[in-house]
Amino acid sequence: QVQLVESGGGLVQPGGSLRLSCAASKIDFSVNSVNWYRQAPGKQRELVARITAGGSTNYADAVKGRFTISRDNAKNTVYLQMNSLRPEDTAVYYCNVPWFSAWGQGTQVTVSS
């Protein structure tokens, strides 16, 4: 069964860091682009970061310089390192691949003092 599972979220203070993980079943991340999205209550789902099969990365302007997407092919896992977190980063974060239409549960990130 194809499945994507996000983990690593939590409650952090402004300026703190979190590392999100995206693990996949029946999807080979080494030959797929992988995207991280986030969605805050009442807002559209937003593309945050992307890593291609070739290793190229792209980031939303709001997170450039603070977030880093990476991939560990041995573990078939994609990560989102989130530094210098701000309250506006608060959202549920999801990972996905372009061809897969189902969304996982996501992982909640809350940045608050």
mmCIF file of N, CA, C and O in Angstrom, residues 32-112:
data_model
loop_
_atom_site.group_PDB
_atom_site.id
_atom_site.type_symbol
_atom_site.label_atom_id
_atom_site.label_comp_id
_atom_site.label_asym_id
_atom_site.label_seq_id
_atom_site.Cartn_x
_atom_site.Cartn_y
_atom_site.Cartn_z
ATOM 1 N N ASN A 32 11.975 10.166 -7.500
ATOM 2 C CA ASN A 32 10.812 11.039 -7.460
ATOM 3 C C ASN A 32 11.167 12.397 -6.897
ATOM 4 O O ASN A 32 12.057 12.516 -6.044
ATOM 5 N N SER A 33 10.470 13.408 -7.369
ATOM 6 C CA SER A 33 10.469 14.667 -6.657
ATOM 7 C C SER A 33 9.610 14.516 -5.410
ATOM 8 O O SER A 33 8.614 13.793 -5.415
ATOM 9 N N VAL A 34 9.997 15.186 -4.355
ATOM 10 C CA VAL A 34 9.237 15.159 -3.112
ATOM 11 C C VAL A 34 9.013 16.597 -2.670
ATOM 12 O O VAL A 34 9.944 17.405 -2.672
ATOM 13 N N ASN A 35 7.780 16.886 -2.305
ATOM 14 C CA ASN A 35 7.398 18.226 -1.894
ATOM 15 C C ASN A 35 6.978 18.238 -0.426
ATOM 16 O O ASN A 35 6.353 17.300 0.058
ATOM 17 N N TRP A 36 7.317 19.309 0.248
ATOM 18 C CA TRP A 36 6.755 19.615 1.556
ATOM 19 C C TRP A 36 5.754 20.754 1.394
ATOM 20 O O TRP A 36 6.061 21.780 0.776
ATOM 21 N N TYR A 37 4.573 20.560 1.945
ATOM 22 C CA TYR A 37 3.526 21.567 1.973
ATOM 23 C C TYR A 37 3.197 21.901 3.422
ATOM 24 O O TYR A 37 3.505 21.135 4.333
ATOM 25 N N ARG A 38 2.532 23.018 3.602
ATOM 26 C CA ARG A 38 1.982 23.320 4.909
ATOM 27 C C ARG A 38 0.624 23.987 4.738
ATOM 28 O O ARG A 38 0.349 24.617 3.722
ATOM 29 N N GLN A 39 -0.201 23.834 5.743
ATOM 30 C CA GLN A 39 -1.519 24.431 5.720
ATOM 31 C C GLN A 39 -1.886 24.910 7.114
ATOM 32 O O GLN A 39 -1.935 24.122 8.053
ATOM 33 N N ALA A 40 -2.122 26.193 7.221
ATOM 34 C CA ALA A 40 -2.603 26.785 8.451
ATOM 35 C C ALA A 40 -4.128 26.846 8.409
ATOM 36 O O ALA A 40 -4.722 26.864 7.330
ATOM 37 N N PRO A 41 -4.782 26.879 9.561
ATOM 38 C CA PRO A 41 -6.247 26.939 9.575
ATOM 39 C C PRO A 41 -6.783 28.100 8.754
ATOM 40 O O PRO A 41 -6.319 29.235 8.887
ATOM 41 N N GLY A 42 -7.751 27.805 7.888
ATOM 42 C CA GLY A 42 -8.358 28.828 7.069
ATOM 43 C C GLY A 42 -7.554 29.272 5.874
ATOM 44 O O GLY A 42 -7.974 30.191 5.162
ATOM 45 N N LYS A 43 -6.413 28.652 5.632
ATOM 46 C CA LYS A 43 -5.559 29.034 4.517
ATOM 47 C C LYS A 43 -5.395 27.889 3.532
ATOM 48 O O LYS A 43 -5.627 26.727 3.856
ATOM 49 N N GLN A 44 -4.992 28.242 2.319
ATOM 50 C CA GLN A 44 -4.702 27.249 1.298
ATOM 51 C C GLN A 44 -3.426 26.489 1.641
ATOM 52 O O GLN A 44 -2.525 27.020 2.305
ATOM 53 N N ARG A 45 -3.360 25.272 1.184
ATOM 54 C CA ARG A 45 -2.140 24.509 1.311
ATOM 55 C C ARG A 45 -1.047 25.175 0.482
ATOM 56 O O ARG A 45 -1.259 25.521 -0.677
ATOM 57 N N GLU A 46 0.115 25.349 1.083
ATOM 58 C CA GLU A 46 1.214 26.098 0.497
ATOM 59 C C GLU A 46 2.409 25.190 0.263
ATOM 60 O O GLU A 46 2.817 24.452 1.162
ATOM 61 N N LEU A 47 2.972 25.261 -0.924
ATOM 62 C CA LEU A 47 4.205 24.532 -1.207
ATOM 63 C C LEU A 47 5.363 25.234 -0.515
ATOM 64 O O LEU A 47 5.616 26.419 -0.748
ATOM 65 N N VAL A 48 6.076 24.507 0.312
ATOM 66 C CA VAL A 48 7.154 25.067 1.116
ATOM 67 C C VAL A 48 8.517 24.766 0.514
ATOM 68 O O VAL A 48 9.383 25.643 0.423
ATOM 69 N N ALA A 49 8.737 23.520 0.117
ATOM 70 C CA ALA A 49 10.040 23.106 -0.379
ATOM 71 C C ALA A 49 9.888 21.904 -1.291
ATOM 72 O O ALA A 49 8.945 21.123 -1.161
ATOM 73 N N ARG A 50 10.832 21.761 -2.192
ATOM 74 C CA ARG A 50 10.811 20.658 -3.138
ATOM 75 C C ARG A 50 12.233 20.160 -3.349
ATOM 76 O O ARG A 50 13.172 20.954 -3.429
ATOM 77 N N ILE A 51 12.378 18.859 -3.462
ATOM 78 C CA ILE A 51 13.636 18.271 -3.878
ATOM 79 C C ILE A 51 13.351 17.326 -5.032
ATOM 80 O O ILE A 51 12.424 16.515 -4.975
ATOM 81 N N THR A 52 14.125 17.439 -6.108
ATOM 82 C CA THR A 52 13.923 16.597 -7.274
ATOM 83 C C THR A 52 14.738 15.318 -7.141
ATOM 84 O O THR A 52 15.593 15.172 -6.268
ATOM 85 N N ALA A 53 14.466 14.382 -8.050
ATOM 86 C CA ALA A 53 15.235 13.140 -8.061
ATOM 87 C C ALA A 53 16.719 13.415 -8.259
ATOM 88 O O ALA A 53 17.568 12.676 -7.744
ATOM 89 N N GLY A 54 17.034 14.466 -9.002
ATOM 90 C CA GLY A 54 18.417 14.827 -9.225
ATOM 91 C C GLY A 54 19.059 15.606 -8.097
ATOM 92 O O GLY A 54 20.265 15.885 -8.153
ATOM 93 N N GLY A 55 18.271 15.977 -7.095
ATOM 94 C CA GLY A 55 18.812 16.661 -5.937
ATOM 95 C C GLY A 55 18.659 18.165 -5.934
ATOM 96 O O GLY A 55 19.091 18.821 -4.976
ATOM 97 N N SER A 56 18.061 18.728 -6.976
ATOM 98 C CA SER A 56 17.816 20.163 -6.978
ATOM 99 C C SER A 56 16.748 20.508 -5.960
ATOM 100 O O SER A 56 15.817 19.737 -5.732
ATOM 101 N N THR A 57 16.860 21.673 -5.359
ATOM 102 C CA THR A 57 15.913 22.101 -4.336
ATOM 103 C C THR A 57 15.331 23.454 -4.666
ATOM 104 O O THR A 57 15.959 24.283 -5.326
ATOM 105 N N ASN A 58 14.115 23.679 -4.195
ATOM 106 C CA ASN A 58 13.428 24.946 -4.337
ATOM 107 C C ASN A 58 12.673 25.231 -3.053
ATOM 108 O O ASN A 58 12.194 24.311 -2.391
ATOM 109 N N TYR A 59 12.549 26.511 -2.725
ATOM 110 C CA TYR A 59 11.911 26.919 -1.490
ATOM 111 C C TYR A 59 10.983 28.088 -1.730
ATOM 112 O O TYR A 59 11.231 28.946 -2.584
ATOM 113 N N ALA A 60 9.923 28.121 -0.951
ATOM 114 C CA ALA A 60 9.082 29.301 -0.931
ATOM 115 C C ALA A 60 9.870 30.475 -0.360
ATOM 116 O O ALA A 60 10.744 30.305 0.498
ATOM 117 N N ASP A 61 9.559 31.663 -0.839
ATOM 118 C CA ASP A 61 10.275 32.846 -0.373
ATOM 119 C C ASP A 61 10.218 32.990 1.151
ATOM 120 O O ASP A 61 11.184 33.440 1.775
ATOM 121 N N ALA A 62 9.108 32.610 1.739
ATOM 122 C CA ALA A 62 8.927 32.789 3.170
ATOM 123 C C ALA A 62 9.878 31.955 4.007
ATOM 124 O O ALA A 62 10.093 32.269 5.185
ATOM 125 N N VAL A 63 10.456 30.904 3.434
ATOM 126 C CA VAL A 63 11.305 30.008 4.211
ATOM 127 C C VAL A 63 12.737 29.956 3.711
ATOM 128 O O VAL A 63 13.574 29.281 4.330
ATOM 129 N N LYS A 64 13.053 30.653 2.649
ATOM 130 C CA LYS A 64 14.411 30.636 2.112
ATOM 131 C C LYS A 64 15.417 31.099 3.159
ATOM 132 O O LYS A 64 15.205 32.092 3.842
ATOM 133 N N GLY A 65 16.494 30.360 3.258
ATOM 134 C CA GLY A 65 17.528 30.679 4.224
ATOM 135 C C GLY A 65 17.284 30.116 5.600
ATOM 136 O O GLY A 65 18.191 30.157 6.441
ATOM 137 N N ARG A 66 16.091 29.605 5.857
ATOM 138 C CA ARG A 66 15.758 29.046 7.159
ATOM 139 C C ARG A 66 15.463 27.551 7.117
ATOM 140 O O ARG A 66 15.756 26.838 8.080
ATOM 141 N N PHE A 67 14.877 27.082 6.028
ATOM 142 C CA PHE A 67 14.515 25.673 5.889
ATOM 143 C C PHE A 67 15.428 25.002 4.878
ATOM 144 O O PHE A 67 15.853 25.622 3.893
ATOM 145 N N THR A 68 15.701 23.727 5.103
ATOM 146 C CA THR A 68 16.498 22.935 4.181
ATOM 147 C C THR A 68 15.841 21.582 3.972
ATOM 148 O O THR A 68 15.578 20.863 4.937
ATOM 149 N N ILE A 69 15.579 21.245 2.720
ATOM 150 C CA ILE A 69 15.042 19.934 2.391
ATOM 151 C C ILE A 69 16.197 19.032 1.965
ATOM 152 O O ILE A 69 17.122 19.472 1.273
ATOM 153 N N SER A 70 16.154 17.782 2.387
ATOM 154 C CA SER A 70 17.203 16.839 2.045
ATOM 155 C C SER A 70 16.615 15.441 1.941
ATOM 156 O O SER A 70 15.478 15.197 2.337
ATOM 157 N N ARG A 71 17.404 14.530 1.425
ATOM 158 C CA ARG A 71 16.938 13.163 1.194
ATOM 159 C C ARG A 71 18.023 12.184 1.588
ATOM 160 O O ARG A 71 19.209 12.385 1.283
ATOM 161 N N ASP A 72 17.624 11.126 2.248
ATOM 162 C CA ASP A 72 18.509 10.022 2.583
ATOM 163 C C ASP A 72 17.996 8.808 1.824
ATOM 164 O O ASP A 72 17.021 8.173 2.232
ATOM 165 N N ASN A 73 18.637 8.485 0.718
ATOM 166 C CA ASN A 73 18.162 7.385 -0.114
ATOM 167 C C ASN A 73 18.255 6.039 0.592
ATOM 168 O O ASN A 73 17.425 5.157 0.361
ATOM 169 N N ALA A 74 19.252 5.858 1.430
ATOM 170 C CA ALA A 74 19.400 4.598 2.148
ATOM 171 C C ALA A 74 18.208 4.332 3.056
ATOM 172 O O ALA A 74 17.823 3.180 3.257
ATOM 173 N N LYS A 75 17.649 5.386 3.624
ATOM 174 C CA LYS A 75 16.490 5.261 4.503
ATOM 175 C C LYS A 75 15.178 5.546 3.794
ATOM 176 O O LYS A 75 14.113 5.431 4.407
ATOM 177 N N ASN A 76 15.251 5.934 2.516
ATOM 178 C CA ASN A 76 14.066 6.320 1.759
ATOM 179 C C ASN A 76 13.236 7.331 2.539
ATOM 180 O O ASN A 76 12.018 7.193 2.695
ATOM 181 N N THR A 77 13.908 8.352 3.010
ATOM 182 C CA THR A 77 13.290 9.361 3.845
ATOM 183 C C THR A 77 13.713 10.742 3.376
ATOM 184 O O THR A 77 14.872 10.953 3.011
ATOM 185 N N VAL A 78 12.767 11.665 3.376
ATOM 186 C CA VAL A 78 13.026 13.062 3.065
ATOM 187 C C VAL A 78 12.825 13.872 4.331
ATOM 188 O O VAL A 78 11.896 13.623 5.106
ATOM 189 N N TYR A 79 13.690 14.848 4.534
ATOM 190 C CA TYR A 79 13.665 15.658 5.735
ATOM 191 C C TYR A 79 13.420 17.119 5.400
ATOM 192 O O TYR A 79 13.723 17.590 4.298
ATOM 193 N N LEU A 80 12.889 17.827 6.364
ATOM 194 C CA LEU A 80 12.790 19.272 6.290
ATOM 195 C C LEU A 80 13.354 19.833 7.584
ATOM 196 O O LEU A 80 12.715 19.743 8.638
ATOM 197 N N GLN A 81 14.558 20.369 7.505
ATOM 198 C CA GLN A 81 15.174 21.023 8.652
ATOM 199 C C GLN A 81 14.660 22.446 8.717
ATOM 200 O O GLN A 81 14.807 23.207 7.755
ATOM 201 N N MET A 82 14.074 22.805 9.830
ATOM 202 C CA MET A 82 13.427 24.091 10.001
ATOM 203 C C MET A 82 14.144 24.838 11.120
ATOM 204 O O MET A 82 14.080 24.437 12.277
ATOM 205 N N ASN A 83 14.821 25.911 10.763
ATOM 206 C CA ASN A 83 15.546 26.729 11.725
ATOM 207 C C ASN A 83 14.938 28.116 11.799
ATOM 208 O O ASN A 83 14.199 28.541 10.912
ATOM 209 N N SER A 84 15.281 28.825 12.850
ATOM 210 C CA SER A 84 14.808 30.196 13.045
ATOM 211 C C SER A 84 13.303 30.296 12.865
ATOM 212 O O SER A 84 12.790 31.168 12.164
ATOM 213 N N LEU A 85 12.600 29.405 13.513
ATOM 214 C CA LEU A 85 11.160 29.315 13.322
ATOM 215 C C LEU A 85 10.444 30.549 13.840
ATOM 216 O O LEU A 85 10.843 31.147 14.848
ATOM 217 N N ARG A 86 9.401 30.914 13.143
ATOM 218 C CA ARG A 86 8.584 32.071 13.452
ATOM 219 C C ARG A 86 7.145 31.648 13.696
ATOM 220 O O ARG A 86 6.718 30.608 13.203
ATOM 221 N N PRO A 87 6.381 32.445 14.415
ATOM 222 C CA PRO A 87 4.976 32.090 14.633
ATOM 223 C C PRO A 87 4.207 31.852 13.339
ATOM 224 O O PRO A 87 3.318 30.994 13.311
ATOM 225 N N GLU A 88 4.538 32.571 12.285
ATOM 226 C CA GLU A 88 3.841 32.388 11.018
ATOM 227 C C GLU A 88 4.166 31.066 10.335
ATOM 228 O O GLU A 88 3.546 30.719 9.325
ATOM 229 N N ASP A 89 5.135 30.321 10.855
ATOM 230 C CA ASP A 89 5.405 28.981 10.354
ATOM 231 C C ASP A 89 4.449 27.945 10.924
ATOM 232 O O ASP A 89 4.482 26.781 10.506
ATOM 233 N N THR A 90 3.629 28.337 11.868
ATOM 234 C CA THR A 90 2.682 27.416 12.477
ATOM 235 C C THR A 90 1.717 26.874 11.431
ATOM 236 O O THR A 90 1.045 27.637 10.728
ATOM 237 N N ALA A 91 1.650 25.559 11.320
ATOM 238 C CA ALA A 91 0.808 24.911 10.316
ATOM 239 C C ALA A 91 0.938 23.408 10.482
ATOM 240 O O ALA A 91 1.794 22.916 11.222
ATOM 241 N N VAL A 92 0.084 22.697 9.766
ATOM 242 C CA VAL A 92 0.278 21.272 9.593
ATOM 243 C C VAL A 92 1.126 21.074 8.348
ATOM 244 O O VAL A 92 0.817 21.624 7.289
ATOM 245 N N TYR A 93 2.174 20.302 8.472
ATOM 246 C CA TYR A 93 3.106 20.082 7.382
ATOM 247 C C TYR A 93 2.899 18.695 6.787
ATOM 248 O O TYR A 93 2.774 17.707 7.508
ATOM 249 N N TYR A 94 2.864 18.644 5.459
ATOM 250 C CA TYR A 94 2.626 17.418 4.720
ATOM 251 C C TYR A 94 3.729 17.212 3.687
ATOM 252 O O TYR A 94 4.247 18.175 3.129
ATOM 253 N N CYS A 95 4.023 15.967 3.402
ATOM 254 C CA CYS A 95 4.876 15.662 2.266
ATOM 255 C C CYS A 95 4.068 14.921 1.219
ATOM 256 O O CYS A 95 3.033 14.315 1.513
ATOM 257 N N ASN A 96 4.537 14.981 -0.018
ATOM 258 C CA ASN A 96 3.849 14.292 -1.096
ATOM 259 C C ASN A 96 4.767 14.219 -2.302
ATOM 260 O O ASN A 96 5.796 14.885 -2.360
ATOM 261 N N VAL A 97 4.370 13.410 -3.256
ATOM 262 C CA VAL A 97 5.027 13.337 -4.553
ATOM 263 C C VAL A 97 4.026 13.816 -5.592
ATOM 264 O O VAL A 97 2.815 13.723 -5.389
ATOM 265 N N PRO A 98 4.494 14.346 -6.723
ATOM 266 C CA PRO A 98 3.570 14.992 -7.662
ATOM 267 C C PRO A 98 2.472 14.101 -8.201
ATOM 268 O O PRO A 98 1.379 14.593 -8.481
ATOM 269 N N TRP A 99 2.710 12.812 -8.315
ATOM 270 C CA TRP A 99 1.744 11.921 -8.949
ATOM 271 C C TRP A 99 0.780 11.257 -7.969
ATOM 272 O O TRP A 99 -0.154 10.574 -8.402
ATOM 273 N N PHE A 100 0.991 11.435 -6.675
ATOM 274 C CA PHE A 100 0.182 10.769 -5.665
ATOM 275 C C PHE A 100 -0.847 11.745 -5.118
ATOM 276 O O PHE A 100 -0.497 12.820 -4.622
ATOM 277 N N SER A 101 -2.119 11.355 -5.202
ATOM 278 C CA SER A 101 -3.200 12.275 -4.876
ATOM 279 C C SER A 101 -3.623 12.254 -3.419
ATOM 280 O O SER A 101 -4.326 13.163 -2.966
ATOM 281 N N ALA A 102 -3.249 11.236 -2.663
ATOM 282 C CA ALA A 102 -3.676 11.108 -1.275
ATOM 283 C C ALA A 102 -2.709 11.830 -0.340
ATOM 284 O O ALA A 102 -1.496 11.824 -0.548
ATOM 285 N N TRP A 103 -3.275 12.430 0.685
ATOM 286 C CA TRP A 103 -2.500 13.130 1.698
ATOM 287 C C TRP A 103 -2.454 12.315 2.973
ATOM 288 O O TRP A 103 -3.436 11.681 3.356
ATOM 289 N N GLY A 104 -1.310 12.347 3.625
ATOM 290 C CA GLY A 104 -1.179 11.703 4.917
ATOM 291 C C GLY A 104 -1.792 12.551 6.013
ATOM 292 O O GLY A 104 -2.516 13.522 5.763
ATOM 293 N N GLN A 105 -1.493 12.184 7.243
ATOM 294 C CA GLN A 105 -2.046 12.907 8.385
ATOM 295 C C GLN A 105 -1.352 14.237 8.625
ATOM 296 O O GLN A 105 -1.923 15.130 9.250
ATOM 297 N N GLY A 106 -0.137 14.373 8.133
ATOM 298 C CA GLY A 106 0.635 15.571 8.388
ATOM 299 C C GLY A 106 1.191 15.581 9.800
ATOM 300 O O GLY A 106 0.877 14.723 10.624
ATOM 301 N N THR A 107 2.029 16.564 10.069
ATOM 302 C CA THR A 107 2.572 16.731 11.402
ATOM 303 C C THR A 107 2.445 18.196 11.800
ATOM 304 O O THR A 107 2.770 19.094 11.029
ATOM 305 N N GLN A 108 1.937 18.422 12.992
ATOM 306 C CA GLN A 108 1.647 19.775 13.460
ATOM 307 C C GLN A 108 2.915 20.457 13.952
ATOM 308 O O GLN A 108 3.642 19.911 14.784
ATOM 309 N N VAL A 109 3.142 21.647 13.439
ATOM 310 C CA VAL A 109 4.221 22.504 13.914
ATOM 311 C C VAL A 109 3.586 23.751 14.510
ATOM 312 O O VAL A 109 2.835 24.456 13.830
ATOM 313 N N THR A 110 3.878 24.006 15.762
ATOM 314 C CA THR A 110 3.366 25.189 16.437
ATOM 315 C C THR A 110 4.541 25.985 16.982
ATOM 316 O O THR A 110 5.344 25.458 17.756
ATOM 317 N N VAL A 111 4.631 27.226 16.565
ATOM 318 C CA VAL A 111 5.702 28.115 17.004
ATOM 319 C C VAL A 111 5.065 29.208 17.852
ATOM 320 O O VAL A 111 4.330 30.055 17.339
ATOM 321 N N SER A 112 5.345 29.174 19.127
ATOM 322 C CA SER A 112 4.690 30.094 20.049
ATOM 323 C C SER A 112 5.526 30.249 21.300
ATOM 324 O O SER A 112 6.195 29.322 21.743
#
